[in-house]
Short mmCIF file of C-alpha atoms in Angstrom, two decimals:
data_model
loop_
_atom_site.label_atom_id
_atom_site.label_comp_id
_atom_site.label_asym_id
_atom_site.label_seq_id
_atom_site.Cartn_x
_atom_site.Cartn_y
_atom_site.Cartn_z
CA UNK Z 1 10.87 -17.07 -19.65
CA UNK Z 2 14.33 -16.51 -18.41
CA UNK Z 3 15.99 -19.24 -16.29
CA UNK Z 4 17.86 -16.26 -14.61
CA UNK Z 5 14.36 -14.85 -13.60
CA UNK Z 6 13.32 -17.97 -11.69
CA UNK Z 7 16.89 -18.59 -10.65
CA UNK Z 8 16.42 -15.14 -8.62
CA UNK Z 9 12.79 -15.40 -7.87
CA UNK Z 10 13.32 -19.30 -6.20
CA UNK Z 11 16.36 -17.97 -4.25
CA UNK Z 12 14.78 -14.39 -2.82
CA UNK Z 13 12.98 -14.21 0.57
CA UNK Z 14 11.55 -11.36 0.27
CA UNK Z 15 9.86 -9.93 -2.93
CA UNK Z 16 9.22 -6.13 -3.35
CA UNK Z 17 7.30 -4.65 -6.35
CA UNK Z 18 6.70 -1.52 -8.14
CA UNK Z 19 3.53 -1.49 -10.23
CA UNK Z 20 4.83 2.34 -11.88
CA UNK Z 21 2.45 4.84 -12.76
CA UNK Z 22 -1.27 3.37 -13.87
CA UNK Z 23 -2.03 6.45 -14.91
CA UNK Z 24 -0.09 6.19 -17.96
CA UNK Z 25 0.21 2.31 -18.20
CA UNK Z 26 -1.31 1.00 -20.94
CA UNK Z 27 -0.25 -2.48 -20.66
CA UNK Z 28 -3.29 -3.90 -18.07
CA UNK Z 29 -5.53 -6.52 -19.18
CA UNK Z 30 -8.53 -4.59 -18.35
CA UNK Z 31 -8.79 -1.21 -18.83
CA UNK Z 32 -11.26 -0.50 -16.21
CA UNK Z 33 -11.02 -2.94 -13.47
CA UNK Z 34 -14.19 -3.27 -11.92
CA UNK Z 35 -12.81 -2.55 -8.10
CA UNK Z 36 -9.38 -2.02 -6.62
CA UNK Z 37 -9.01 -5.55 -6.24
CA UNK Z 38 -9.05 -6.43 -9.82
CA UNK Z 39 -6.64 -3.76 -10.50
CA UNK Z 40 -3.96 -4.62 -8.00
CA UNK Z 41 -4.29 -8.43 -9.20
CA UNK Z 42 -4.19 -7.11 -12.51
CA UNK Z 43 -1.11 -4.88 -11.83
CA UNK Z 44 1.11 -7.57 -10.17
CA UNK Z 45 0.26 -10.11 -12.60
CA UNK Z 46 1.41 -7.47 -15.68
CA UNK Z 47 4.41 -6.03 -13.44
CA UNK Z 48 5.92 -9.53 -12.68
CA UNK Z 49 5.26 -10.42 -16.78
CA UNK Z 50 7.19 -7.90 -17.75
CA UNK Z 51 10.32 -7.84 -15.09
CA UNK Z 52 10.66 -11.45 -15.96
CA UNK Z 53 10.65 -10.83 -19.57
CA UNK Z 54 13.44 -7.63 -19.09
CA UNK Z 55 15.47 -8.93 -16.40
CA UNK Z 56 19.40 -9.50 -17.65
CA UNK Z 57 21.72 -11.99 -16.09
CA UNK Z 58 24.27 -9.54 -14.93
CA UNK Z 59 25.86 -11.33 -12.16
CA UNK Z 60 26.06 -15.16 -10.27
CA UNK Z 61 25.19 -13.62 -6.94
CA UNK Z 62 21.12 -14.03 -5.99
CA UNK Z 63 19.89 -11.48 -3.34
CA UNK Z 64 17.23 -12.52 -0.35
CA UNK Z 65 15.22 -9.29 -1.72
CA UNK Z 66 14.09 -9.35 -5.36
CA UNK Z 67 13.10 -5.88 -6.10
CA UNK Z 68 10.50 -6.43 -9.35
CA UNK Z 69 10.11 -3.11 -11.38
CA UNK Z 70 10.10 -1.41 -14.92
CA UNK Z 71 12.34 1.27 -14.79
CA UNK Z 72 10.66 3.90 -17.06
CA UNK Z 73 7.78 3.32 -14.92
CA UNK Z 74 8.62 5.13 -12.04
CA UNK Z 75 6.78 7.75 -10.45
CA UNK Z 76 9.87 9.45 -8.84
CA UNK Z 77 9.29 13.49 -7.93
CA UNK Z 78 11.66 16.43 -9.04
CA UNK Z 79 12.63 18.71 -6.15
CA UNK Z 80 10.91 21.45 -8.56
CA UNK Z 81 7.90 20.07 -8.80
CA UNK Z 82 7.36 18.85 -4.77
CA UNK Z 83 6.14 21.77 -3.25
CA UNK Z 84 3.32 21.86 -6.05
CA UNK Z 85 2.65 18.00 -5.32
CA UNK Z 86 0.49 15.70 -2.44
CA UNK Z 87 1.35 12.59 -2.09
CA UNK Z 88 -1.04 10.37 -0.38
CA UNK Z 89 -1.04 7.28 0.69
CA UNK Z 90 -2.91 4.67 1.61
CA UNK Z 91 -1.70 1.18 3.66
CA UNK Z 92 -3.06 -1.68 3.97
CA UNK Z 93 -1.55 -4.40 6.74
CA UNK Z 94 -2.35 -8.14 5.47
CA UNK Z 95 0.05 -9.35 8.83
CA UNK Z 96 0.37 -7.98 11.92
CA UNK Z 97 4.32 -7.03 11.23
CA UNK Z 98 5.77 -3.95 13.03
CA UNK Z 99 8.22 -3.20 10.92
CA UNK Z 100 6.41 -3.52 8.52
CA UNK Z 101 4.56 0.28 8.85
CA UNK Z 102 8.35 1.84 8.77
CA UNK Z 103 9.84 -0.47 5.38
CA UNK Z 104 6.59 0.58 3.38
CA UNK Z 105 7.21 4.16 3.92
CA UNK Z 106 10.17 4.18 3.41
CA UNK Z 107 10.07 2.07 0.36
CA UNK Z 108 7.75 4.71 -0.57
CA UNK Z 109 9.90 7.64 -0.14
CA UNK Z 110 12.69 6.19 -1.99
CA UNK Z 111 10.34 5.24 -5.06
CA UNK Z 112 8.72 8.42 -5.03
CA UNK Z 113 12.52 10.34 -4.13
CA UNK Z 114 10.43 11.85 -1.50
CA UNK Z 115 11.70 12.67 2.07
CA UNK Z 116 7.95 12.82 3.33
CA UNK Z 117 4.28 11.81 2.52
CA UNK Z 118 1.85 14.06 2.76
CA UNK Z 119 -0.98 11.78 4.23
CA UNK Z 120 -1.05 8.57 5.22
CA UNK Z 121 -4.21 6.28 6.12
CA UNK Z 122 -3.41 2.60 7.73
CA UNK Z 123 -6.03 0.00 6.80
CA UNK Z 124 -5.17 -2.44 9.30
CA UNK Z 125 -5.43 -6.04 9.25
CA UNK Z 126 -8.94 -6.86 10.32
CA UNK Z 127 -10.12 -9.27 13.04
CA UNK Z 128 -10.90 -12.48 11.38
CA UNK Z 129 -13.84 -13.19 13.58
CA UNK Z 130 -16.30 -10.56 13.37
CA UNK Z 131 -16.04 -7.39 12.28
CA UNK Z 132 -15.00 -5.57 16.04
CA UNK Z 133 -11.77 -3.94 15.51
CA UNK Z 134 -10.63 -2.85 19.27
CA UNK Z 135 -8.25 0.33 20.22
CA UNK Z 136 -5.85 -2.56 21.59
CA UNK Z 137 -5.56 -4.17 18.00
CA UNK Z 138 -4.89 -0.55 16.45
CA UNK Z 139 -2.24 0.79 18.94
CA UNK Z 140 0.74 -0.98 17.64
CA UNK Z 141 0.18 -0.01 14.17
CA UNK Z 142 -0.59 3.80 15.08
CA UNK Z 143 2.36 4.27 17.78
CA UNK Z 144 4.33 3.49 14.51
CA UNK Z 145 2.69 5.73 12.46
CA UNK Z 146 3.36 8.80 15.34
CA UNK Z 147 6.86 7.43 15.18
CA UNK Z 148 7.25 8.54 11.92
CA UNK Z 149 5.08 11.65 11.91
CA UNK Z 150 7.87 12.73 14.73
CA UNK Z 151 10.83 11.70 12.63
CA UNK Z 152 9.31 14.21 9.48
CA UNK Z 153 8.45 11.17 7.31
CA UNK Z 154 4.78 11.67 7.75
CA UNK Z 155 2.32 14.43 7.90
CA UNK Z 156 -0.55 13.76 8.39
CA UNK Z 157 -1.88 10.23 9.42
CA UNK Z 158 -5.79 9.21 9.05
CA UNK Z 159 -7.40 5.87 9.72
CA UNK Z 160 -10.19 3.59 7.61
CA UNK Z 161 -13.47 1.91 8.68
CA UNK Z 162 -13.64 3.32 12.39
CA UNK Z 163 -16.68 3.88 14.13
CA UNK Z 164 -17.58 7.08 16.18
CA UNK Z 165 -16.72 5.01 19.14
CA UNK Z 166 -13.20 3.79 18.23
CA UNK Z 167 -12.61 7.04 16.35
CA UNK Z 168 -13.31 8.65 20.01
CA UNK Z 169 -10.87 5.89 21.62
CA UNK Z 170 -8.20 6.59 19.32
CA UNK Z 171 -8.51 10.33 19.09
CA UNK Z 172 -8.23 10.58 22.95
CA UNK Z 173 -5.63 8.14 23.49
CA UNK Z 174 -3.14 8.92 20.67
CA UNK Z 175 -0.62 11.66 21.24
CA UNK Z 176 -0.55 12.56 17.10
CA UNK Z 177 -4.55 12.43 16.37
CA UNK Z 178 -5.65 11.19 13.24
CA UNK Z 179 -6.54 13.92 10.54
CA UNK Z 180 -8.96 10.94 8.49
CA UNK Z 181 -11.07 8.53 8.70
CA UNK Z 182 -12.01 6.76 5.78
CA UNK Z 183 -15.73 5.49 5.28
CA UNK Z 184 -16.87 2.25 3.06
CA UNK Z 185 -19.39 3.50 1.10
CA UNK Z 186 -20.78 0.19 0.15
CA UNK Z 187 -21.10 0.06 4.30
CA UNK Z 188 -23.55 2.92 4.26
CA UNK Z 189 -24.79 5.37 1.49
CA UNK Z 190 -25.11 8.20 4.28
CA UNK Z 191 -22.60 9.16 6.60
CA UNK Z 192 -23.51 7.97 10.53
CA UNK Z 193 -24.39 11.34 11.69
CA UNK Z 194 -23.08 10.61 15.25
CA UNK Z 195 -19.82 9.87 13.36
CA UNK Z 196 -20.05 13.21 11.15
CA UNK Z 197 -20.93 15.22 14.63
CA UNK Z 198 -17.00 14.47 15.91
CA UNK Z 199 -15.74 14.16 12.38
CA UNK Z 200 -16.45 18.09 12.59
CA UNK Z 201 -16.14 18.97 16.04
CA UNK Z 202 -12.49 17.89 16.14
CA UNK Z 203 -11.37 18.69 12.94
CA UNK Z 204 -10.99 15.33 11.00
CA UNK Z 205 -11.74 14.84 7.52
CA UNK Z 206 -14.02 12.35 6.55
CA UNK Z 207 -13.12 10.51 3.24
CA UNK Z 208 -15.42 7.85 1.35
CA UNK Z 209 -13.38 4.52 -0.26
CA UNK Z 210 -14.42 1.52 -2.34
CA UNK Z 211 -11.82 -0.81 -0.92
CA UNK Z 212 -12.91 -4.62 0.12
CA UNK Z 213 -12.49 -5.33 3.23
CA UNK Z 214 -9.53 -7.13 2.35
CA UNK Z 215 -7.65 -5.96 -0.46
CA UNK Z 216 -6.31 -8.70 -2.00
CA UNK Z 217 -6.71 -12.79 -0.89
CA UNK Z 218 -3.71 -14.40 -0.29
CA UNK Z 219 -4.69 -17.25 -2.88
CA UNK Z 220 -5.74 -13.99 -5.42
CA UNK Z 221 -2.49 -13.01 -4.54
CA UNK Z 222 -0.77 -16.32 -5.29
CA UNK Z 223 -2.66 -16.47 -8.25
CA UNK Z 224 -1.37 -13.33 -9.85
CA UNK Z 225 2.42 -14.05 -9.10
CA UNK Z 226 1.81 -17.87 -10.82
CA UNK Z 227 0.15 -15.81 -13.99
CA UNK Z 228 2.85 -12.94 -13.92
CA UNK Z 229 6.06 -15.76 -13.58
CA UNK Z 230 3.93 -18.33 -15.86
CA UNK Z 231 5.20 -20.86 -13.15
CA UNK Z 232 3.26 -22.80 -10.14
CA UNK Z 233 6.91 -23.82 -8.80
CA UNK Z 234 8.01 -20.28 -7.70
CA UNK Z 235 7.55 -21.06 -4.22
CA UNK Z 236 4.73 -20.03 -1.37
CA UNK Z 237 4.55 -16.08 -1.32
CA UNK Z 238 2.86 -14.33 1.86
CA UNK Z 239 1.86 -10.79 1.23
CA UNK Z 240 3.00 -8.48 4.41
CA UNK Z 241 1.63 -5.14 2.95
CA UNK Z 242 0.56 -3.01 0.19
CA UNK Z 243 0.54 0.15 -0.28
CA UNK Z 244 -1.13 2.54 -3.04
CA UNK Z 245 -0.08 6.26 -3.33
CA UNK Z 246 -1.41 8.72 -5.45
CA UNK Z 247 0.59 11.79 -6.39
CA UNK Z 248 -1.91 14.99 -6.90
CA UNK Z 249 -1.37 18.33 -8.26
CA UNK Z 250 -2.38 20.16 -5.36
CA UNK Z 251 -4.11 23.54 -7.65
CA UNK Z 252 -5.85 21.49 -9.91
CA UNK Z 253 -6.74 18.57 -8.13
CA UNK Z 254 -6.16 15.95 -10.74
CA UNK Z 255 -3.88 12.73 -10.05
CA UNK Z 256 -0.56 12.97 -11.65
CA UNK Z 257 0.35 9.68 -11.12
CA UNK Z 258 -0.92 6.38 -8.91
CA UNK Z 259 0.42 2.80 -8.25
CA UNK Z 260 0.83 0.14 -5.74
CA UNK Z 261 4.09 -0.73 -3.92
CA UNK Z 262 3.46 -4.51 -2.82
CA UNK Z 263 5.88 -6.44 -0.08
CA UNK Z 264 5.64 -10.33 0.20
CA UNK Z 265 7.81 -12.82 2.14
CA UNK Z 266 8.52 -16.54 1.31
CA UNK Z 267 6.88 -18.98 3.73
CA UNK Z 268 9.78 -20.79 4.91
CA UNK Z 269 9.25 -24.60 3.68
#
């Protein structure tokens, strides 16, 4: 591996990374990861692989943000082709950092050379104890969210895992209401039909997902960047957020192109 590689990776703060288009990537271990889990392990462990086996020495200076990507992997959109396009988005939290809502779309938008996502749905971090996520806990996170539905970087924004009764908090409260709500089906074959009478009555679309509660472990996660740099000494990486999109051709409904943007900080020592 190069000694560049780790050179940059020991001296970054921040790492950002691009998993390109797994639509058309047929460099992962498994071919059909068994969840979304598996996949995103899968994907940071064969991104990281092959940045470290690309990356050049082009000059001394190290940058506090390593920016890990192939590419002639990217996903990035034609201004042709937009208007026929979705892009959709999904976010999941794994710390409760503000800015964090704002640097992932944006990160997306640049990736994607977007200047707005159609949809995006916030999976926040959960409550460790129990499973009660409160209105209070999702606030922060969703003033955020309206923030950049106001500023045209946003749609549409939808939420994951919320009961009729939060879904009722939130939908009164919020000044932009959610369009979604995403439902585990793992959590329950049939819709709650309490949840499905609101869904309806005020207009939000009820989506089914296959997402863990939590994504991705932060050990799994440490794991897959040890495989990917084929190093244990690369430091102690926290992951802040990640963030799948999935690009759709709006008349025939098929996914263009999909892939995980992934944001991790180093715990200072």
């Amino acid at each position: 591996l190069s000694t560049h590689a780790k050179m940059l990776f020991s001296h970054a703060k921040t790492l950002r990374l691009h998993t390109g288009n797994l639509v058309s990537r047929s460099r992962l271990k498994k071919k059909c990861p068994s969840s979304p889990s598996e996949e995103l392990q899968d994907c940071i462990q064969a991104t990281l692989s092959d940045w470290f086996s690309a990356v050049k020495p082009q000059s001394k200076d190290f940058p506090d943000t390593l920016d890990c990507s192939i590419p002639q992997e990217t996903d990035a959109i034609t201004p042709e082709e937009r208007e026929e396009l979705k892009v959709s988005v999904k976010l999941f939290l794994c710390e409760p950092v503000q800015s964090s809502i704002s640097d992932a779309v944006q990160m997306a938008c640049q990736t994607l050379a977007v200047s707005q996502l159609d949809s995006v749905i916030i999976a926040p971090p959960g409550p460790l104890e129990g499973n009660g996520q409160t209105l209070a806990h999702l606030q922060p996170a969703w003033e955020e969210l309206e923030a950049l539905v106001r500023s045209q970087q946003i749609a549409a924004i939808g939420t994951s895992d919320l009961d009729k009764d939060l879904l009722e908090q939130l939908y009164n409260w919020a000044q932009v209401k959610p369009s979604s709500n995403q439902v585990n089906l793992a959590s329950c074959c049939v819709m709650p039909p309490d949840l499905t009478a609101f869904a309806k009555e005020f207009d939000i679309q009820l989506l089914t997902h296959n997402d863990s509660k939590e994504l991705i472990s932060a050990a799994t996660f440490r794991e897959a960047v040890r495989e990917g740099t084929q190093d244990a000494d690369i430091g102690d990486w926290r992951l802040e957020w990640v963030l799948r999109y999935s690009i759709i051709v709006k008349s025939r409904g098929i996914i263009k192109a999909k892939g995980y943007l992934v944001s991790a900080s180093k715990a200072s020592p």
